[in-house]
Amino acid sequence: MAVMDRAVAREQALDAAEELFYGRGIQAVGMDDIRAASGVSLKRLYQLFPAKEQLVEAYLERRDVRWRGRLAEFVQGHEDPEERILAVFDWLERWFGEPGFRGCAWINSYGELGATSSRVVAQVRSHKRAFRAYLADLVADAGLPAPLTGRLFLLAEGAMVTAGITATPEPAREARQAAAALLHST
Amino acid sequence: MAVMDRAVAREQALDAAEELFYGRGIQAVGMDDIRAASGVSLKRLYQLFPAKEQLVEAYLERRDVRWRGRLAEFVQGHEDPEERILAVFDWLERWFGEPGFRGCAWINSYGELGATSSRVVAQVRSHKRAFRAYLADLVADAGLPAPLTGRLFLLAEGAMVTAGITATPEPAREARQAAAALLHST
DNA sequence: TTGACGTGAGAACGAGCGTTCTCCTACGGT
DNA sequence: ACCGTAGGAGAACGCTCGTTCTCACGTCAA
């Protein structure tokens, strides 16, 4: 393979890492699997990411940006501020139904490495904090009381974990109904 | 160490497995760690559990019985059927606050081995199904509409996962408030 | 043309770990 | 007392995997 630009190699490595780590679990994927899937040589891989843990970190970080970007894009297609909140759960349902869906990458990573890698834990916390903050913005924009945020967040997290375990998109609909009921309670 | 009764050795092995698997993650604990912590020799361990995967299975199974037993015991201390439902979340809060709490063992196991071990996946699904069925009983006993079950379940799952990641018992209180609001909505 | 350098392919290294095997001790039945 | 057997300690085996090293090749500057 011809000389490969550093940035391109990095993207290819992260593309392979994302597909393999998410699909098979992080510990089940070796650096050599990443090399084979990406076409980036081991030497290059270790130039870009001095250790596997940093590749994992970069994978979670890039996925976080994309994930929240796609969610925000979908939500912004709705006008009414309350509809936007419910749209979050519509988007979840769509996500759960995608082929290859295996649950939330961050929750899974936490289960795998939460006790071992503090860098992974930091990524997971940061992602969840950002998601919660996004919900808080939606709640505020709708003029709804702030305590609603945490409840919506828990519904979304419960839906993600349950959809992963049961391999059905159904939990998103249940969560959406619960969210709708909560919007105007008390 | 003197001759050890088979059943006793099994319990000691499972005690060690539970503490280590839950505390450090399954893949991070070797069979030799279990031997060292339990005092059960490797030979004995492999007589009792022909492979690590079956020790994992037995660990999840025994923990499932204990976990649901403790929950039911706590809930039964409450008279009012609706109070019982809310007591589930009180119990969660108590659990989250226990020293060494690291999230839901089944969610974590799913994150670790969901893509690799179908036996572990079966244990996780079975545990979550049983927990959901228990909630369904509580809902029915309170004369509340069946669709409430799924929503309470999602709140509980969301609380477990969030409490694990953030290492605080707070999500249980948020979930309890959301549950209370849902009890009499619509 | 030459030589220094970067790179890819893949071997090599070293550690960890699941699983099995060896060897020795101790005990129970006769 | 003697033998057969079970069990414990821990070495050994085979494999995986993260990481590094070797070596040959191609490129570019002088």
Short mmCIF file of C-alpha atoms (C1' of nucleotides) in Angstrom, two decimals:
data_model
loop_
_atom_site.label_atom_id
_atom_site.label_comp_id
_atom_site.label_asym_id
_atom_site.label_seq_id
_atom_site.Cartn_x
_atom_site.Cartn_y
_atom_site.Cartn_z
CA MET A 1 0.00 0.00 0.00
CA ALA A 2 1.30 3.38 -0.95
CA VAL A 3 2.42 6.01 1.48
CA MET A 4 -0.54 6.96 3.54
CA ASP A 5 -1.27 10.30 5.00
CA ARG A 6 -1.21 10.35 8.75
CA ALA A 7 -4.70 11.74 9.16
CA VAL A 8 -6.13 9.25 6.70
CA ALA A 9 -4.47 6.35 8.49
CA ARG A 10 -5.86 7.62 11.76
CA GLU A 11 -9.39 7.71 10.40
CA GLN A 12 -9.07 4.25 8.91
CA ALA A 13 -7.74 2.88 12.17
CA LEU A 14 -10.59 4.48 14.08
CA ASP A 15 -13.13 3.20 11.58
CA ALA A 16 -11.90 -0.35 12.09
CA ALA A 17 -11.64 0.12 15.84
CA GLU A 18 -15.18 1.37 16.07
CA GLU A 19 -16.67 -1.47 14.11
CA LEU A 20 -14.69 -4.17 15.89
CA PHE A 21 -14.73 -2.79 19.43
CA TYR A 22 -18.42 -2.07 19.33
CA GLY A 23 -19.36 -5.31 17.62
CA ARG A 24 -17.22 -7.77 19.51
CA GLY A 25 -16.18 -6.00 22.67
CA ILE A 26 -12.90 -4.27 23.34
CA GLN A 27 -11.04 -7.09 25.01
CA ALA A 28 -12.05 -9.55 22.33
CA VAL A 29 -10.35 -7.49 19.62
CA GLY A 30 -6.58 -7.52 19.28
CA MET A 31 -4.39 -4.86 17.77
CA ASP A 32 -3.68 -7.26 14.95
CA ASP A 33 -7.40 -7.46 14.17
CA ILE A 34 -7.42 -3.68 13.87
CA ARG A 35 -4.45 -3.85 11.56
CA ALA A 36 -6.09 -6.46 9.36
CA ALA A 37 -9.39 -4.59 9.18
CA SER A 38 -7.92 -1.15 8.63
CA GLY A 39 -4.91 -1.88 6.46
CA VAL A 40 -2.83 0.28 8.77
CA SER A 41 0.38 -1.47 9.75
CA LEU A 42 1.16 -2.21 13.38
CA LYS A 43 4.08 0.19 13.26
CA ARG A 44 1.80 3.00 12.09
CA LEU A 45 -0.86 2.08 14.60
CA TYR A 46 1.59 2.45 17.45
CA GLN A 47 2.82 5.74 16.08
CA LEU A 48 -0.72 7.06 16.09
CA PHE A 49 -1.78 5.48 19.39
CA PRO A 50 1.10 4.57 21.71
CA ALA A 51 -1.04 1.95 23.44
CA LYS A 52 -4.31 0.16 22.92
CA GLU A 53 -5.92 2.08 25.73
CA GLN A 54 -5.44 5.31 23.84
CA LEU A 55 -6.98 3.84 20.73
CA VAL A 56 -9.95 2.88 22.87
CA GLU A 57 -10.10 6.38 24.27
CA ALA A 58 -10.01 7.91 20.80
CA TYR A 59 -12.67 5.50 19.60
CA LEU A 60 -15.04 6.49 22.40
CA GLU A 61 -14.31 10.15 21.93
CA ARG A 62 -14.95 10.19 18.20
CA ARG A 63 -18.07 8.10 18.60
CA ASP A 64 -19.32 10.48 21.26
CA VAL A 65 -19.09 13.44 18.90
CA ARG A 66 -20.82 11.57 16.10
CA TRP A 67 -23.50 10.09 18.31
CA ARG A 68 -24.51 13.37 19.86
CA GLY A 69 -24.26 15.07 16.51
CA ARG A 70 -26.68 12.66 14.91
CA LEU A 71 -29.07 12.91 17.83
CA ALA A 72 -29.06 16.72 17.76
CA GLU A 73 -29.53 16.73 14.01
CA PHE A 74 -32.60 14.54 14.29
CA VAL A 75 -34.05 16.48 17.18
CA GLN A 76 -33.59 19.79 15.44
CA GLY A 77 -35.90 18.64 12.69
CA HIS A 78 -38.76 19.20 15.12
CA GLU A 79 -40.24 22.58 15.85
CA ASP A 80 -42.17 22.30 19.08
CA PRO A 81 -39.87 22.26 22.13
CA GLU A 82 -41.82 19.47 23.79
CA GLU A 83 -41.87 17.46 20.61
CA ARG A 84 -38.12 17.77 20.58
CA ILE A 85 -37.90 16.04 23.91
CA LEU A 86 -40.02 13.17 22.68
CA ALA A 87 -38.02 13.07 19.47
CA VAL A 88 -35.04 11.95 21.51
CA PHE A 89 -36.87 8.71 22.16
CA ASP A 90 -37.92 8.40 18.55
CA TRP A 91 -34.30 8.67 17.60
CA LEU A 92 -33.39 6.03 20.15
CA GLU A 93 -35.93 3.70 18.63
CA ARG A 94 -34.45 4.23 15.22
CA TRP A 95 -30.97 3.62 16.59
CA PHE A 96 -32.01 0.45 18.41
CA GLY A 97 -33.39 -0.91 15.17
CA GLU A 98 -30.21 -0.43 13.18
CA PRO A 99 -28.53 -3.63 12.08
CA GLY A 100 -25.61 -4.51 14.33
CA PHE A 101 -27.02 -2.60 17.30
CA ARG A 102 -25.50 -4.05 20.46
CA GLY A 103 -26.46 -1.58 23.16
CA CYS A 104 -24.78 1.59 24.29
CA ALA A 105 -21.06 1.58 23.53
CA TRP A 106 -20.25 3.50 26.70
CA ILE A 107 -22.31 1.37 29.03
CA ASN A 108 -20.74 -1.71 27.49
CA SER A 109 -17.27 -0.26 27.79
CA TYR A 110 -17.92 0.60 31.39
CA GLY A 111 -18.95 -2.98 32.07
CA GLU A 112 -15.84 -4.24 30.39
CA LEU A 113 -13.21 -1.83 31.66
CA GLY A 114 -14.85 0.22 34.38
CA ALA A 115 -12.88 -1.56 37.06
CA THR A 116 -9.60 -1.51 35.15
CA SER A 117 -9.14 1.63 33.10
CA SER A 118 -9.68 5.02 34.64
CA ARG A 119 -9.29 6.65 31.23
CA VAL A 120 -12.20 4.67 29.89
CA VAL A 121 -14.25 5.55 32.94
CA ALA A 122 -13.50 9.20 32.31
CA GLN A 123 -14.70 8.91 28.72
CA VAL A 124 -17.90 7.19 29.79
CA ARG A 125 -18.68 9.77 32.46
CA SER A 126 -17.93 12.59 30.08
CA HIS A 127 -20.23 11.16 27.43
CA LYS A 128 -23.09 10.63 29.85
CA ARG A 129 -22.63 14.05 31.35
CA ALA A 130 -22.81 15.60 27.89
CA PHE A 131 -25.94 13.66 27.02
CA ARG A 132 -27.59 14.70 30.24
CA ALA A 133 -26.62 18.31 29.64
CA TYR A 134 -28.20 18.12 26.23
CA LEU A 135 -31.43 16.88 27.78
CA ALA A 136 -31.24 19.68 30.29
CA ASP A 137 -31.08 22.18 27.45
CA LEU A 138 -34.13 20.66 25.80
CA VAL A 139 -36.02 20.78 29.08
CA ALA A 140 -35.07 24.40 29.67
CA ASP A 141 -35.98 25.39 26.11
CA ALA A 142 -39.41 23.90 26.65
CA GLY A 143 -39.84 25.90 29.82
CA LEU A 144 -40.23 22.73 31.84
CA PRO A 145 -38.97 22.28 35.41
CA ALA A 146 -35.31 21.28 35.68
CA PRO A 147 -35.90 18.15 37.81
CA LEU A 148 -37.48 16.60 34.75
CA THR A 149 -34.05 16.23 33.19
CA GLY A 150 -32.83 13.49 35.47
CA ARG A 151 -36.00 11.49 34.99
CA LEU A 152 -35.81 11.68 31.23
CA PHE A 153 -32.18 10.74 31.41
CA LEU A 154 -32.92 7.66 33.47
CA LEU A 155 -35.62 6.59 31.03
CA ALA A 156 -33.22 6.94 28.13
CA GLU A 157 -30.48 5.03 29.90
CA GLY A 158 -32.88 2.30 30.90
CA ALA A 159 -34.09 2.05 27.34
CA MET A 160 -30.55 1.78 25.98
CA VAL A 161 -29.52 -0.92 28.37
CA THR A 162 -32.70 -2.89 27.92
CA ALA A 163 -32.68 -2.61 24.16
CA GLY A 164 -29.13 -3.92 24.17
CA ILE A 165 -29.89 -6.88 26.37
CA THR A 166 -33.16 -7.86 24.76
CA ALA A 167 -32.15 -6.89 21.22
CA THR A 168 -35.42 -5.13 20.47
CA PRO A 169 -36.28 -1.48 19.83
CA GLU A 170 -39.41 -1.75 21.97
CA PRO A 171 -37.93 -0.11 25.11
CA ALA A 172 -37.65 3.17 23.24
CA ARG A 173 -41.41 3.26 22.76
CA GLU A 174 -42.05 2.44 26.40
CA ALA A 175 -39.61 5.15 27.45
CA ARG A 176 -41.27 7.62 25.10
CA GLN A 177 -44.66 6.94 26.63
CA ALA A 178 -43.27 7.34 30.11
CA ALA A 179 -41.58 10.57 29.09
CA ALA A 180 -44.80 11.92 27.62
CA ALA A 181 -46.59 11.12 30.86
CA LEU A 182 -43.90 12.86 32.88
CA LEU A 183 -43.86 16.02 30.80
CA HIS A 184 -47.03 17.33 32.38
CA SER A 185 -47.23 15.58 35.70
CA THR A 186 -47.17 17.84 38.76
CA MET B 1 -6.06 -27.95 54.26
CA ALA B 2 -8.12 -30.85 55.43
CA VAL B 3 -10.54 -32.77 53.31
CA MET B 4 -13.24 -30.39 52.31
CA ASP B 5 -16.79 -31.26 51.66
CA ARG B 6 -17.81 -30.79 48.05
CA ALA B 7 -20.71 -28.46 48.81
CA VAL B 8 -18.59 -26.37 51.14
CA ALA B 9 -15.86 -26.02 48.54
CA ARG B 10 -18.46 -24.99 45.99
CA GLU B 11 -19.79 -22.25 48.23
CA GLN B 12 -16.32 -20.98 49.02
CA ALA B 13 -15.44 -20.93 45.36
CA LEU B 14 -18.61 -19.03 44.55
CA ASP B 15 -18.02 -16.60 47.42
CA ALA B 16 -14.60 -15.76 46.05
CA ALA B 17 -15.87 -15.65 42.48
CA GLU B 18 -18.62 -13.26 43.40
CA GLU B 19 -16.38 -10.85 45.22
CA LEU B 20 -13.68 -10.87 42.57
CA PHE B 21 -15.81 -11.01 39.43
CA TYR B 22 -18.08 -8.26 40.64
CA GLY B 23 -15.33 -6.10 42.03
CA ARG B 24 -12.75 -6.35 39.26
CA GLY B 25 -14.62 -7.65 36.25
CA ILE B 26 -14.76 -11.18 34.98
CA GLN B 27 -11.96 -11.09 32.47
CA ALA B 28 -9.62 -9.38 34.89
CA VAL B 29 -9.86 -12.28 37.34
CA GLY B 30 -7.98 -15.50 36.68
CA MET B 31 -8.81 -18.94 37.93
CA ASP B 32 -5.72 -18.76 40.08
CA ASP B 33 -7.07 -15.63 41.77
CA ILE B 34 -10.19 -17.57 42.63
CA ARG B 35 -8.06 -20.37 44.01
CA ALA B 36 -6.02 -17.99 46.13
CA ALA B 37 -9.06 -16.16 47.48
CA SER B 38 -11.15 -19.25 48.15
CA GLY B 39 -8.57 -21.76 49.30
CA VAL B 40 -10.07 -24.26 46.87
CA SER B 41 -7.36 -25.93 44.82
CA LEU B 42 -7.35 -25.67 41.04
CA LYS B 43 -8.03 -29.38 40.76
CA ARG B 44 -11.11 -29.07 42.91
CA LEU B 45 -12.24 -25.96 41.09
CA TYR B 46 -12.18 -27.77 37.78
CA GLN B 47 -14.02 -30.70 39.29
CA LEU B 48 -16.78 -28.39 40.42
CA PHE B 49 -16.81 -26.17 37.31
CA PRO B 50 -15.35 -27.80 34.20
CA ALA B 51 -14.57 -24.39 32.72
CA LYS B 52 -14.41 -20.79 33.81
CA GLU B 53 -17.54 -19.96 31.86
CA GLN B 54 -19.56 -22.32 34.03
CA LEU B 55 -18.19 -20.73 37.17
CA VAL B 56 -19.31 -17.40 35.77
CA GLU B 57 -22.72 -18.85 35.04
CA ALA B 58 -23.05 -20.23 38.55
CA TYR B 59 -21.91 -16.93 40.03
CA LEU B 60 -24.59 -15.02 38.14
CA GLU B 61 -27.23 -17.57 38.97
CA ARG B 62 -26.56 -17.62 42.68
CA ARG B 63 -26.33 -13.84 42.82
CA ASP B 64 -29.64 -13.59 41.00
CA VAL B 65 -31.40 -15.67 43.64
CA ARG B 66 -29.86 -13.68 46.47
CA TRP B 67 -30.44 -10.31 44.86
CA ARG B 68 -34.09 -10.90 44.17
CA GLY B 69 -34.53 -12.48 47.55
CA ARG B 70 -33.16 -9.46 49.34
CA LEU B 71 -35.27 -7.12 47.25
CA ALA B 72 -38.46 -9.07 47.91
CA GLU B 73 -37.68 -9.26 51.60
CA PHE B 74 -37.31 -5.51 51.82
CA VAL B 75 -40.40 -4.81 49.77
CA GLN B 76 -42.54 -7.16 51.82
CA GLY B 77 -41.88 -5.03 54.87
CA HIS B 78 -44.33 -2.53 53.42
CA GLU B 79 -48.07 -2.90 53.64
CA ASP B 80 -49.56 -0.62 51.06
CA PRO B 81 -49.28 -2.05 47.53
CA GLU B 82 -48.29 1.27 46.04
CA GLU B 83 -45.76 1.86 48.77
CA ARG B 84 -44.28 -1.48 47.82
CA ILE B 85 -43.61 -0.27 44.33
CA LEU B 86 -41.83 2.79 45.62
CA ALA B 87 -39.97 0.65 48.12
CA VAL B 88 -38.20 -1.00 45.20
CA PHE B 89 -36.46 2.31 44.57
CA ASP B 90 -35.72 2.79 48.24
CA TRP B 91 -34.04 -0.55 48.21
CA LEU B 92 -32.06 0.41 45.13
CA GLU B 93 -30.84 3.52 46.89
CA ARG B 94 -29.70 1.45 49.83
CA TRP B 95 -27.95 -0.98 47.48
CA PHE B 96 -26.22 1.80 45.53
CA GLY B 97 -24.85 3.15 48.77
CA GLU B 98 -23.26 -0.08 49.89
CA PRO B 99 -19.46 -0.03 49.98
CA GLY B 100 -18.01 -1.71 46.93
CA PHE B 101 -21.07 -1.04 44.78
CA ARG B 102 -19.99 -1.09 41.15
CA GLY B 103 -23.24 -1.13 39.23
CA CYS B 104 -25.46 -3.98 38.18
CA ALA B 105 -23.53 -7.24 37.90
CA TRP B 106 -25.64 -8.41 34.97
CA ILE B 107 -25.39 -5.20 32.98
CA ASN B 108 -21.66 -5.21 33.54
CA SER B 109 -21.37 -8.85 32.56
CA TYR B 110 -23.36 -8.18 29.45
CA GLY B 111 -21.00 -5.38 28.53
CA GLU B 112 -18.04 -7.64 29.09
CA LEU B 113 -19.21 -10.88 27.55
CA GLY B 114 -22.43 -10.13 25.73
CA ALA B 115 -20.75 -10.47 22.36
CA THR B 116 -18.77 -13.57 23.30
CA SER B 117 -20.65 -15.88 25.64
CA SER B 118 -24.19 -16.90 24.85
CA ARG B 119 -24.46 -18.59 28.25
CA VAL B 120 -23.77 -15.32 29.99
CA VAL B 121 -26.27 -13.56 27.76
CA ALA B 122 -28.86 -16.16 28.73
CA GLN B 123 -28.19 -15.55 32.43
CA VAL B 124 -28.50 -11.80 32.00
CA ARG B 125 -31.74 -12.05 30.06
CA SER B 126 -33.17 -14.47 32.57
CA HIS B 127 -32.31 -12.21 35.48
CA LYS B 128 -33.81 -9.13 33.86
CA ARG B 129 -36.91 -11.05 32.85
CA ALA B 130 -37.37 -12.21 36.44
CA PHE B 131 -36.93 -8.71 37.80
CA ARG B 132 -39.44 -7.36 35.33
CA ALA B 133 -41.89 -10.11 36.21
CA TYR B 134 -41.54 -9.19 39.85
CA LEU B 135 -42.38 -5.59 39.05
CA ALA B 136 -45.36 -6.79 37.04
CA ASP B 137 -46.63 -8.63 40.11
CA LEU B 138 -46.29 -5.53 42.23
CA VAL B 139 -48.15 -3.49 39.66
CA ALA B 140 -50.93 -6.04 39.40
CA ASP B 141 -51.23 -6.33 43.19
CA ALA B 142 -51.68 -2.58 43.37
CA GLY B 143 -54.44 -2.73 40.79
CA LEU B 144 -52.49 -0.47 38.46
CA PRO B 145 -52.48 -0.76 34.67
CA ALA B 146 -50.05 -3.31 33.25
CA PRO B 147 -48.23 -0.89 30.91
CA LEU B 148 -46.82 0.77 33.99
CA THR B 149 -44.52 -2.20 34.49
CA GLY B 150 -42.25 -1.48 31.58
CA ARG B 151 -41.88 2.14 32.56
CA LEU B 152 -40.94 1.33 36.13
CA PHE B 153 -38.52 -1.26 34.82
CA LEU B 154 -36.79 1.27 32.58
CA LEU B 155 -36.48 3.70 35.46
CA ALA B 156 -34.91 1.04 37.63
CA GLU B 157 -32.50 -0.04 34.92
CA GLY B 158 -31.56 3.54 34.18
CA ALA B 159 -30.94 4.14 37.85
CA MET B 160 -28.73 1.07 38.16
CA VAL B 161 -26.60 1.93 35.19
CA THR B 162 -26.29 5.58 36.16
CA ALA B 163 -25.49 4.84 39.77
CA GLY B 164 -22.76 2.49 38.61
CA ILE B 165 -21.19 4.98 36.26
CA THR B 166 -21.42 8.00 38.52
CA ALA B 167 -20.83 6.10 41.76
CA THR B 168 -23.62 7.86 43.62
CA PRO B 169 -26.95 6.61 45.04
CA GLU B 170 -28.72 9.74 43.80
CA PRO B 171 -30.27 8.14 40.68
CA ALA B 172 -32.41 5.95 42.90
CA ARG B 173 -34.09 9.01 44.36
CA GLU B 174 -34.68 10.53 40.95
CA ALA B 175 -36.13 7.27 39.75
CA ARG B 176 -38.37 7.05 42.77
CA GLN B 177 -39.74 10.50 42.13
CA ALA B 178 -40.38 9.66 38.51
CA ALA B 179 -42.06 6.42 39.55
CA ALA B 180 -44.30 8.23 42.01
CA ALA B 181 -45.31 10.66 39.28
CA LEU B 182 -46.08 7.82 36.90
CA LEU B 183 -48.18 5.85 39.38
CA HIS B 184 -51.16 8.10 38.94
CA SER B 185 -50.65 9.70 35.56
CA THR B 186 -53.37 8.97 32.97
"C1'" DT C 1 24.44 6.84 -7.83
"C1'" DT C 2 24.40 6.66 -3.09
"C1'" DG C 3 23.00 6.63 1.33
"C1'" DA C 4 19.86 7.93 5.09
"C1'" DC C 5 15.35 7.43 6.26
"C1'" DG C 6 10.55 5.98 6.67
"C1'" DT C 7 7.57 2.12 6.07
"C1'" DG C 8 5.33 -2.46 5.66
"C1'" DA C 9 5.29 -7.33 6.61
"C1'" DG C 10 5.63 -10.18 9.87
"C1'" DA C 11 8.65 -12.54 13.28
"C1'" DA C 12 9.84 -12.24 18.00
"C1'" DC C 13 9.37 -11.35 22.82
"C1'" DG C 14 7.31 -11.51 27.20
"C1'" DA C 15 3.49 -11.73 30.01
"C1'" DG C 16 -0.93 -13.57 31.38
"C1'" DC C 17 -4.08 -17.12 31.70
"C1'" DG C 18 -7.19 -21.31 31.05
"C1'" DT C 19 -6.42 -25.89 31.60
"C1'" DT C 20 -3.93 -30.15 32.54
"C1'" DC C 21 -0.34 -32.89 34.53
"C1'" DT C 22 3.16 -34.50 37.99
"C1'" DC C 23 4.41 -35.68 42.20
"C1'" DC C 24 3.90 -36.27 46.81
"C1'" DT C 25 1.30 -36.67 51.01
"C1'" DA C 26 -2.37 -38.46 53.85
"C1'" DC C 27 -6.01 -41.15 54.81
"C1'" DG C 28 -9.44 -45.28 54.70
"C1'" DG C 29 -10.43 -49.95 54.19
"C1'" DT C 30 -8.78 -54.58 54.90
"C1'" DA D 1 0.95 -52.44 58.18
"C1'" DC D 2 -0.24 -51.88 53.31
"C1'" DC D 3 -2.12 -50.42 49.26
"C1'" DG D 4 -5.25 -47.68 46.47
"C1'" DT D 5 -7.09 -43.49 45.90
"C1'" DA D 6 -8.20 -38.65 46.45
"C1'" DG D 7 -6.45 -34.29 47.02
"C1'" DG D 8 -3.18 -30.33 47.35
"C1'" DA D 9 0.71 -27.58 45.60
"C1'" DG D 10 2.32 -25.86 41.93
"C1'" DA D 11 4.88 -26.74 37.54
"C1'" DA D 12 3.93 -27.19 32.82
"C1'" DC D 13 1.59 -26.54 28.38
"C1'" DG D 14 -0.41 -24.08 24.76
"C1'" DC D 15 -2.41 -20.20 23.27
"C1'" DT D 16 -3.45 -15.26 22.94
"C1'" DC D 17 -2.10 -10.73 22.75
"C1'" DG D 18 0.19 -6.14 23.53
"C1'" DT D 19 4.29 -4.37 22.12
"C1'" DT D 20 8.80 -4.19 19.90
"C1'" DC D 21 12.25 -5.61 16.67
"C1'" DT D 22 14.32 -7.21 12.15
"C1'" DC D 23 14.88 -6.84 7.65
"C1'" DA D 24 14.14 -5.73 3.07
"C1'" DC D 25 12.33 -2.20 0.03
"C1'" DG D 26 11.29 2.14 -1.97
"C1'" DT D 27 11.91 7.14 -1.91
"C1'" DC D 28 14.13 11.40 -1.99
"C1'" DA D 29 18.07 14.73 -1.35
"C1'" DA D 30 22.69 15.71 -2.67
#
